[in-house]
Amino acid sequence: MESATSTSDGAGMETGAAIADAVRNGELTREGIVRLLEIADPEELQKLFIAADAIRQRFVGSEVFLRGIVEFSNFCRRDCLYCGLRLSNRDLPRYRMEEGEILAAAHRIKAAGISTIVLQSGEDPCQSTVRICRLIRRIKDETSLVVTLSVGERPLGDYLAFREAGANRYLLKQETSSPELYARFRPGCRHEERQQCLRHLKELGYEIGTGNIVGLPGQNTADLAADLLFIREIDADMVGIGPFIAHPQTPLAPCPNGSPAMTLKVLAVARLLTRSTNIPATTALATIAPQGWRDALQSGANVIMPNFTPVVYRGLYEIYPGKSSASTNVPDFPEMLEQELRDSGRIIGTGSGFRKRQEISG
Ligand code: SAH
Ligand code: SF4
């Protein structure tokens, strides 16, 4: 990626002006975003993070919301070049959790005082519409948890059925807004279709989450700026931004990981642009930078997603290596988190944690 040019006074002033504009009205041009993403000077970087943190405080306050994630199947019909669950990874033992096991995980999430369950999987052809709907209904009946789905691209009729069964939110990262990178890294998938899925989900009344992978091979800061503008244009409610992590059993094994620093910059700009969205400190960041989730919480993030996948399966949901030992994993995490948050003036969120669009007072 290109390095910064903002060390001279003139460029430094322009960077300062771009931050000020973003703070004032959340407006940034693609050039302005690129300028912020290319900051290298530590003092300017600090200014960016402080500005994002202030906007986070103004629009979503000091609450940090927890979402319990259950990775219920690692079967996938897709072959994304970056992902360890890709169909061509024949070395990976596959699993599919039973409905009873998923429900038990939902009860553990509820018992931990967490109000949202995130059900995530590969694009598993055996997860029929009926099966997923029954699961959503049972979770709703037995726990009343808010249900977030992250099961990939499905036909509009499925999204409708899941919504009618009670699903509230849907995570579907765009991954990259560059048509070239998308075509290269997601063979057999169409960029327009993924965007169409997001529009359908929005029309059906879901809270939608989207986002990108930072540091994909060949990606530059202009691509990342386009990702950020898309996130705003689609009016995402949740924004997931994580670094690329090379998986040894994929064609991208020899490629360098995305940089934690760039990931934090993208996250900070996302907060400046989108104001009131819910933005997690992602597990991917916590995997390659053990302190990454703390940094993310101070650069615009307000959500953490502890992993409630049973330990027997956790190591097999290896989208990228090291994920199962990420520093944000349960069981010790929630207790430790509460203490830490208190020390830094933050609290664990209560209530359902839907997006609040207006600035909070006081
Ligand atoms: N199959 C669904 C959900 C599971 S994948 C889907 O693709 O939407 C969840 C996320 O994992 C993806 O959105 C992608 O951003 C991320 N991911 C996959 N492989 C990764 C890698 N090697 N490094 C970082 N993130 C990765
Ligand atoms: Fe499957 Fe999602 Fe991985 Fe692509 S990113 S291979 S769709 S699990």
PDB file of N, CA and C in Angstrom, residues 179-257:
ATOM      1  N   PRO A 179     -14.728  -4.387  -8.188  1.00  0.00           N
ATOM      2  CA  PRO A 179     -15.224  -5.512  -8.991  1.00  0.00           C
ATOM      3  C   PRO A 179     -14.107  -6.475  -9.391  1.00  0.00           C
ATOM      4  N   GLU A 180     -12.903  -5.924  -9.622  1.00  0.00           N
ATOM      5  CA  GLU A 180     -11.783  -6.790 -10.031  1.00  0.00           C
ATOM      6  C   GLU A 180     -11.366  -7.714  -8.889  1.00  0.00           C
ATOM      7  N   LEU A 181     -11.180  -7.115  -7.705  1.00  0.00           N
ATOM      8  CA  LEU A 181     -10.769  -7.947  -6.566  1.00  0.00           C
ATOM      9  C   LEU A 181     -11.865  -8.952  -6.224  1.00  0.00           C
ATOM     10  N   TYR A 182     -13.114  -8.504  -6.314  1.00  0.00           N
ATOM     11  CA  TYR A 182     -14.239  -9.391  -5.977  1.00  0.00           C
ATOM     12  C   TYR A 182     -14.237 -10.604  -6.900  1.00  0.00           C
ATOM     13  N   ALA A 183     -14.087 -10.342  -8.201  1.00  0.00           N
ATOM     14  CA  ALA A 183     -14.115 -11.440  -9.169  1.00  0.00           C
ATOM     15  C   ALA A 183     -12.937 -12.388  -8.943  1.00  0.00           C
ATOM     16  N   ARG A 184     -11.802 -11.825  -8.549  1.00  0.00           N
ATOM     17  CA  ARG A 184     -10.619 -12.666  -8.364  1.00  0.00           C
ATOM     18  C   ARG A 184     -10.741 -13.536  -7.111  1.00  0.00           C
ATOM     19  N   PHE A 185     -11.261 -12.958  -6.040  1.00  0.00           N
ATOM     20  CA  PHE A 185     -11.246 -13.676  -4.761  1.00  0.00           C
ATOM     21  C   PHE A 185     -12.512 -14.471  -4.476  1.00  0.00           C
ATOM     22  N   ARG A 186     -13.584 -14.209  -5.212  1.00  0.00           N
ATOM     23  CA  ARG A 186     -14.827 -14.958  -4.979  1.00  0.00           C
ATOM     24  C   ARG A 186     -15.297 -15.574  -6.298  1.00  0.00           C
ATOM     25  N   PRO A 187     -14.562 -16.598  -6.754  1.00  0.00           N
ATOM     26  CA  PRO A 187     -14.908 -17.182  -8.051  1.00  0.00           C
ATOM     27  C   PRO A 187     -16.341 -17.711  -8.047  1.00  0.00           C
ATOM     28  N   GLY A 188     -17.026 -17.464  -9.138  1.00  0.00           N
ATOM     29  CA  GLY A 188     -18.400 -17.968  -9.258  1.00  0.00           C
ATOM     30  C   GLY A 188     -19.423 -17.066  -8.595  1.00  0.00           C
ATOM     31  N   CYS A 189     -18.983 -16.013  -7.928  1.00  0.00           N
ATOM     32  CA  CYS A 189     -19.932 -15.098  -7.278  1.00  0.00           C
ATOM     33  C   CYS A 189     -19.974 -13.797  -8.055  1.00  0.00           C
ATOM     34  N   ARG A 190     -21.110 -13.124  -7.970  1.00  0.00           N
ATOM     35  CA  ARG A 190     -21.231 -11.846  -8.669  1.00  0.00           C
ATOM     36  C   ARG A 190     -21.398 -10.707  -7.675  1.00  0.00           C
ATOM     37  N   HIS A 191     -20.564  -9.725  -7.879  1.00  0.00           N
ATOM     38  CA  HIS A 191     -20.537  -8.552  -7.017  1.00  0.00           C
ATOM     39  C   HIS A 191     -21.920  -7.903  -6.899  1.00  0.00           C
ATOM     40  N   GLU A 192     -22.611  -7.766  -8.066  1.00  0.00           N
ATOM     41  CA  GLU A 192     -23.927  -7.102  -8.065  1.00  0.00           C
ATOM     42  C   GLU A 192     -24.927  -7.921  -7.250  1.00  0.00           C
ATOM     43  N   GLU A 193     -24.767  -9.253  -7.294  1.00  0.00           N
ATOM     44  CA  GLU A 193     -25.719 -10.094  -6.549  1.00  0.00           C
ATOM     45  C   GLU A 193     -25.580  -9.882  -5.048  1.00  0.00           C
ATOM     46  N   ARG A 194     -24.329  -9.754  -4.599  1.00  0.00           N
ATOM     47  CA  ARG A 194     -24.127  -9.542  -3.159  1.00  0.00           C
ATOM     48  C   ARG A 194     -24.736  -8.200  -2.741  1.00  0.00           C
ATOM     49  N   GLN A 195     -24.517  -7.194  -3.561  1.00  0.00           N
ATOM     50  CA  GLN A 195     -25.103  -5.889  -3.244  1.00  0.00           C
ATOM     51  C   GLN A 195     -26.634  -5.961  -3.287  1.00  0.00           C
ATOM     52  N   GLN A 196     -27.155  -6.732  -4.248  1.00  0.00           N
ATOM     53  CA  GLN A 196     -28.610  -6.897  -4.356  1.00  0.00           C
ATOM     54  C   GLN A 196     -29.167  -7.575  -3.096  1.00  0.00           C
ATOM     55  N   CYS A 197     -28.440  -8.592  -2.615  1.00  0.00           N
ATOM     56  CA  CYS A 197     -28.866  -9.267  -1.370  1.00  0.00           C
ATOM     57  C   CYS A 197     -29.004  -8.244  -0.251  1.00  0.00           C
ATOM     58  N   LEU A 198     -28.018  -7.364  -0.135  1.00  0.00           N
ATOM     59  CA  LEU A 198     -28.063  -6.362   0.941  1.00  0.00           C
ATOM     60  C   LEU A 198     -29.272  -5.445   0.786  1.00  0.00           C
ATOM     61  N   ARG A 199     -29.562  -5.090  -0.462  1.00  0.00           N
ATOM     62  CA  ARG A 199     -30.720  -4.200  -0.684  1.00  0.00           C
ATOM     63  C   ARG A 199     -32.012  -4.930  -0.316  1.00  0.00           C
ATOM     64  N   HIS A 200     -32.105  -6.201  -0.710  1.00  0.00           N
ATOM     65  CA  HIS A 200     -33.294  -6.993  -0.356  1.00  0.00           C
ATOM     66  C   HIS A 200     -33.462  -7.058   1.165  1.00  0.00           C
ATOM     67  N   LEU A 201     -32.376  -7.339   1.844  1.00  0.00           N
ATOM     68  CA  LEU A 201     -32.444  -7.470   3.303  1.00  0.00           C
ATOM     69  C   LEU A 201     -32.938  -6.173   3.937  1.00  0.00           C
ATOM     70  N   LYS A 202     -32.439  -5.092   3.407  1.00  0.00           N
ATOM     71  CA  LYS A 202     -32.839  -3.771   3.927  1.00  0.00           C
ATOM     72  C   LYS A 202     -34.346  -3.560   3.702  1.00  0.00           C
ATOM     73  N   GLU A 203     -34.787  -3.864   2.474  1.00  0.00           N
ATOM     74  CA  GLU A 203     -36.214  -3.676   2.155  1.00  0.00           C
ATOM     75  C   GLU A 203     -37.113  -4.532   3.062  1.00  0.00           C
ATOM     76  N   LEU A 204     -36.598  -5.682   3.462  1.00  0.00           N
ATOM     77  CA  LEU A 204     -37.404  -6.572   4.303  1.00  0.00           C
ATOM     78  C   LEU A 204     -37.419  -6.148   5.769  1.00  0.00           C
ATOM     79  N   GLY A 205     -36.701  -5.084   6.074  1.00  0.00           N
ATOM     80  CA  GLY A 205     -36.756  -4.554   7.436  1.00  0.00           C
ATOM     81  C   GLY A 205     -35.713  -5.106   8.386  1.00  0.00           C
ATOM     82  N   TYR A 206     -34.749  -5.834   7.857  1.00  0.00           N
ATOM     83  CA  TYR A 206     -33.636  -6.260   8.719  1.00  0.00           C
ATOM     84  C   TYR A 206     -32.777  -5.056   9.059  1.00  0.00           C
ATOM     85  N   GLU A 207     -32.114  -5.110  10.210  1.00  0.00           N
ATOM     86  CA  GLU A 207     -30.940  -4.267  10.399  1.00  0.00           C
ATOM     87  C   GLU A 207     -29.844  -4.967   9.616  1.00  0.00           C
ATOM     88  N   ILE A 208     -29.151  -4.244   8.771  1.00  0.00           N
ATOM     89  CA  ILE A 208     -28.137  -4.930   7.963  1.00  0.00           C
ATOM     90  C   ILE A 208     -26.717  -4.552   8.398  1.00  0.00           C
ATOM     91  N   GLY A 209     -25.870  -5.566   8.304  1.00  0.00           N
ATOM     92  CA  GLY A 209     -24.455  -5.345   8.593  1.00  0.00           C
ATOM     93  C   GLY A 209     -23.656  -5.662   7.352  1.00  0.00           C
ATOM     94  N   THR A 210     -22.724  -4.775   7.038  1.00  0.00           N
ATOM     95  CA  THR A 210     -21.829  -5.100   5.928  1.00  0.00           C
ATOM     96  C   THR A 210     -20.428  -4.635   6.314  1.00  0.00           C
ATOM     97  N   GLY A 211     -19.501  -4.710   5.384  1.00  0.00           N
ATOM     98  CA  GLY A 211     -18.136  -4.324   5.729  1.00  0.00           C
ATOM     99  C   GLY A 211     -17.146  -4.934   4.765  1.00  0.00           C
ATOM    100  N   ASN A 212     -15.892  -4.908   5.165  1.00  0.00           N
ATOM    101  CA  ASN A 212     -14.867  -5.340   4.213  1.00  0.00           C
ATOM    102  C   ASN A 212     -13.733  -6.093   4.891  1.00  0.00           C
ATOM    103  N   ILE A 213     -12.865  -6.634   4.028  1.00  0.00           N
ATOM    104  CA  ILE A 213     -11.622  -7.244   4.498  1.00  0.00           C
ATOM    105  C   ILE A 213     -10.509  -6.261   4.142  1.00  0.00           C
ATOM    106  N   VAL A 214      -9.669  -5.950   5.112  1.00  0.00           N
ATOM    107  CA  VAL A 214      -8.614  -4.949   4.907  1.00  0.00           C
ATOM    108  C   VAL A 214      -7.287  -5.653   4.666  1.00  0.00           C
ATOM    109  N   GLY A 215      -6.653  -5.311   3.537  1.00  0.00           N
ATOM    110  CA  GLY A 215      -5.329  -5.882   3.251  1.00  0.00           C
ATOM    111  C   GLY A 215      -5.380  -7.070   2.316  1.00  0.00           C
ATOM    112  N   LEU A 216      -6.449  -7.187   1.562  1.00  0.00           N
ATOM    113  CA  LEU A 216      -6.490  -8.235   0.535  1.00  0.00           C
ATOM    114  C   LEU A 216      -5.348  -7.988  -0.458  1.00  0.00           C
ATOM    115  N   PRO A 217      -4.715  -9.037  -0.964  1.00  0.00           N
ATOM    116  CA  PRO A 217      -3.622  -8.827  -1.909  1.00  0.00           C
ATOM    117  C   PRO A 217      -4.086  -7.962  -3.084  1.00  0.00           C
ATOM    118  N   GLY A 218      -3.306  -6.923  -3.389  1.00  0.00           N
ATOM    119  CA  GLY A 218      -3.616  -6.063  -4.532  1.00  0.00           C
ATOM    120  C   GLY A 218      -4.576  -4.924  -4.221  1.00  0.00           C
ATOM    121  N   GLN A 219      -5.075  -4.863  -2.986  1.00  0.00           N
ATOM    122  CA  GLN A 219      -6.023  -3.797  -2.621  1.00  0.00           C
ATOM    123  C   GLN A 219      -5.240  -2.514  -2.280  1.00  0.00           C
ATOM    124  N   ASN A 220      -5.765  -1.360  -2.660  1.00  0.00           N
ATOM    125  CA  ASN A 220      -5.096  -0.109  -2.285  1.00  0.00           C
ATOM    126  C   ASN A 220      -6.051   0.786  -1.492  1.00  0.00           C
ATOM    127  N   THR A 221      -5.550   1.932  -1.082  1.00  0.00           N
ATOM    128  CA  THR A 221      -6.366   2.793  -0.209  1.00  0.00           C
ATOM    129  C   THR A 221      -7.582   3.359  -0.948  1.00  0.00           C
ATOM    130  N   ALA A 222      -7.483   3.512  -2.263  1.00  0.00           N
ATOM    131  CA  ALA A 222      -8.663   3.988  -3.006  1.00  0.00           C
ATOM    132  C   ALA A 222      -9.762   2.925  -2.968  1.00  0.00           C
ATOM    133  N   ASP A 223      -9.375   1.644  -3.041  1.00  0.00           N
ATOM    134  CA  ASP A 223     -10.376   0.565  -2.922  1.00  0.00           C
ATOM    135  C   ASP A 223     -11.047   0.624  -1.546  1.00  0.00           C
ATOM    136  N   LEU A 224     -10.238   0.825  -0.508  1.00  0.00           N
ATOM    137  CA  LEU A 224     -10.796   0.869   0.851  1.00  0.00           C
ATOM    138  C   LEU A 224     -11.735   2.072   1.010  1.00  0.00           C
ATOM    139  N   ALA A 225     -11.353   3.188   0.376  1.00  0.00           N
ATOM    140  CA  ALA A 225     -12.220   4.374   0.433  1.00  0.00           C
ATOM    141  C   ALA A 225     -13.560   4.068  -0.237  1.00  0.00           C
ATOM    142  N   ALA A 226     -13.513   3.349  -1.352  1.00  0.00           N
ATOM    143  CA  ALA A 226     -14.767   2.980  -2.039  1.00  0.00           C
ATOM    144  C   ALA A 226     -15.598   2.054  -1.148  1.00  0.00           C
ATOM    145  N   ASP A 227     -14.941   1.143  -0.433  1.00  0.00           N
ATOM    146  CA  ASP A 227     -15.669   0.259   0.503  1.00  0.00           C
ATOM    147  C   ASP A 227     -16.427   1.107   1.523  1.00  0.00           C
ATOM    148  N   LEU A 228     -15.733   2.097   2.058  1.00  0.00           N
ATOM    149  CA  LEU A 228     -16.341   2.932   3.102  1.00  0.00           C
ATOM    150  C   LEU A 228     -17.513   3.745   2.555  1.00  0.00           C
ATOM    151  N   LEU A 229     -17.359   4.239   1.346  1.00  0.00           N
ATOM    152  CA  LEU A 229     -18.469   5.013   0.760  1.00  0.00           C
ATOM    153  C   LEU A 229     -19.673   4.114   0.497  1.00  0.00           C
ATOM    154  N   PHE A 230     -19.418   2.867   0.111  1.00  0.00           N
ATOM    155  CA  PHE A 230     -20.531   1.933  -0.097  1.00  0.00           C
ATOM    156  C   PHE A 230     -21.268   1.670   1.227  1.00  0.00           C
ATOM    157  N   ILE A 231     -20.504   1.469   2.275  1.00  0.00           N
ATOM    158  CA  ILE A 231     -21.109   1.199   3.589  1.00  0.00           C
ATOM    159  C   ILE A 231     -22.065   2.330   3.966  1.00  0.00           C
ATOM    160  N   ARG A 232     -21.628   3.546   3.661  1.00  0.00           N
ATOM    161  CA  ARG A 232     -22.500   4.678   3.979  1.00  0.00           C
ATOM    162  C   ARG A 232     -23.689   4.767   3.028  1.00  0.00           C
ATOM    163  N   GLU A 233     -23.416   4.538   1.755  1.00  0.00           N
ATOM    164  CA  GLU A 233     -24.482   4.663   0.753  1.00  0.00           C
ATOM    165  C   GLU A 233     -25.623   3.675   1.039  1.00  0.00           C
ATOM    166  N   ILE A 234     -25.271   2.473   1.441  1.00  0.00           N
ATOM    167  CA  ILE A 234     -26.316   1.457   1.672  1.00  0.00           C
ATOM    168  C   ILE A 234     -26.995   1.674   3.038  1.00  0.00           C
ATOM    169  N   ASP A 235     -26.463   2.606   3.796  1.00  0.00           N
ATOM    170  CA  ASP A 235     -26.999   2.933   5.115  1.00  0.00           C
ATOM    171  C   ASP A 235     -26.987   1.705   6.035  1.00  0.00           C
ATOM    172  N   ALA A 236     -25.796   1.105   6.131  1.00  0.00           N
ATOM    173  CA  ALA A 236     -25.630  -0.075   6.984  1.00  0.00           C
ATOM    174  C   ALA A 236     -25.891   0.291   8.444  1.00  0.00           C
ATOM    175  N   ASP A 237     -26.455  -0.646   9.186  1.00  0.00           N
ATOM    176  CA  ASP A 237     -26.669  -0.445  10.619  1.00  0.00           C
ATOM    177  C   ASP A 237     -25.480  -0.967  11.425  1.00  0.00           C
ATOM    178  N   MET A 238     -24.788  -1.952  10.842  1.00  0.00           N
ATOM    179  CA  MET A 238     -23.631  -2.560  11.509  1.00  0.00           C
ATOM    180  C   MET A 238     -22.506  -2.630  10.495  1.00  0.00           C
ATOM    181  N   VAL A 239     -21.292  -2.445  10.984  1.00  0.00           N
ATOM    182  CA  VAL A 239     -20.150  -2.389  10.068  1.00  0.00           C
ATOM    183  C   VAL A 239     -19.035  -3.284  10.595  1.00  0.00           C
ATOM    184  N   GLY A 240     -18.709  -4.336   9.837  1.00  0.00           N
ATOM    185  CA  GLY A 240     -17.647  -5.269  10.246  1.00  0.00           C
ATOM    186  C   GLY A 240     -16.394  -5.036   9.410  1.00  0.00           C
ATOM    187  N   ILE A 241     -15.308  -4.701  10.093  1.00  0.00           N
ATOM    188  CA  ILE A 241     -14.066  -4.413   9.376  1.00  0.00           C
ATOM    189  C   ILE A 241     -12.956  -5.253   9.993  1.00  0.00           C
ATOM    190  N   GLY A 242     -12.423  -6.186   9.223  1.00  0.00           N
ATOM    191  CA  GLY A 242     -11.379  -7.046   9.779  1.00  0.00           C
ATOM    192  C   GLY A 242     -10.218  -7.180   8.820  1.00  0.00           C
ATOM    193  N   PRO A 243      -9.025  -7.437   9.355  1.00  0.00           N
ATOM    194  CA  PRO A 243      -7.862  -7.613   8.486  1.00  0.00           C
ATOM    195  C   PRO A 243      -7.893  -8.962   7.772  1.00  0.00           C
ATOM    196  N   PHE A 244      -7.329  -9.002   6.585  1.00  0.00           N
ATOM    197  CA  PHE A 244      -7.119 -10.280   5.904  1.00  0.00           C
ATOM    198  C   PHE A 244      -6.081 -11.071   6.692  1.00  0.00           C
ATOM    199  N   ILE A 245      -6.360 -12.368   6.903  1.00  0.00           N
ATOM    200  CA  ILE A 245      -5.392 -13.243   7.567  1.00  0.00           C
ATOM    201  C   ILE A 245      -5.170 -14.447   6.656  1.00  0.00           C
ATOM    202  N   ALA A 246      -3.933 -14.636   6.248  1.00  0.00           N
ATOM    203  CA  ALA A 246      -3.637 -15.699   5.275  1.00  0.00           C
ATOM    204  C   ALA A 246      -3.841 -17.072   5.899  1.00  0.00           C
ATOM    205  N   HIS A 247      -4.598 -17.901   5.220  1.00  0.00           N
ATOM    206  CA  HIS A 247      -4.849 -19.261   5.708  1.00  0.00           C
ATOM    207  C   HIS A 247      -3.952 -20.235   4.933  1.00  0.00           C
ATOM    208  N   PRO A 248      -3.236 -21.105   5.650  1.00  0.00           N
ATOM    209  CA  PRO A 248      -2.262 -21.979   4.957  1.00  0.00           C
ATOM    210  C   PRO A 248      -2.888 -22.926   3.942  1.00  0.00           C
ATOM    211  N   GLN A 249      -4.164 -23.288   4.103  1.00  0.00           N
ATOM    212  CA  GLN A 249      -4.780 -24.208   3.141  1.00  0.00           C
ATOM    213  C   GLN A 249      -5.603 -23.499   2.076  1.00  0.00           C
ATOM    214  N   THR A 250      -5.152 -22.317   1.701  1.00  0.00           N
ATOM    215  CA  THR A 250      -5.826 -21.580   0.624  1.00  0.00           C
ATOM    216  C   THR A 250      -4.766 -21.095  -0.369  1.00  0.00           C
ATOM    217  N   PRO A 251      -5.216 -20.699  -1.555  1.00  0.00           N
ATOM    218  CA  PRO A 251      -4.247 -20.189  -2.540  1.00  0.00           C
ATOM    219  C   PRO A 251      -3.566 -18.892  -2.091  1.00  0.00           C
ATOM    220  N   LEU A 252      -4.129 -18.225  -1.079  1.00  0.00           N
ATOM    221  CA  LEU A 252      -3.520 -16.966  -0.628  1.00  0.00           C
ATOM    222  C   LEU A 252      -2.540 -17.187   0.531  1.00  0.00           C
ATOM    223  N   ALA A 253      -2.196 -18.448   0.786  1.00  0.00           N
ATOM    224  CA  ALA A 253      -1.303 -18.780   1.908  1.00  0.00           C
ATOM    225  C   ALA A 253      -0.028 -17.936   1.936  1.00  0.00           C
ATOM    226  N   PRO A 254       0.644 -17.713   0.779  1.00  0.00           N
ATOM    227  CA  PRO A 254       1.914 -16.966   0.862  1.00  0.00           C
ATOM    228  C   PRO A 254       1.758 -15.455   1.029  1.00  0.00           C
ATOM    229  N   CYS A 255       0.544 -14.946   0.994  1.00  0.00           N
ATOM    230  CA  CYS A 255       0.356 -13.494   1.011  1.00  0.00           C
ATOM    231  C   CYS A 255       0.475 -12.939   2.438  1.00  0.00           C
ATOM    232  N   PRO A 256       0.955 -11.691   2.554  1.00  0.00           N
ATOM    233  CA  PRO A 256       1.053 -11.098   3.903  1.00  0.00           C
ATOM    234  C   PRO A 256      -0.321 -10.778   4.484  1.00  0.00           C
ATOM    235  N   ASN A 257      -0.435 -10.849   5.803  1.00  0.00           N
ATOM    236  CA  ASN A 257      -1.685 -10.472   6.471  1.00  0.00           C
ATOM    237  C   ASN A 257      -1.962  -8.981   6.288  1.00  0.00           C
TER     238      ASN A 257
END
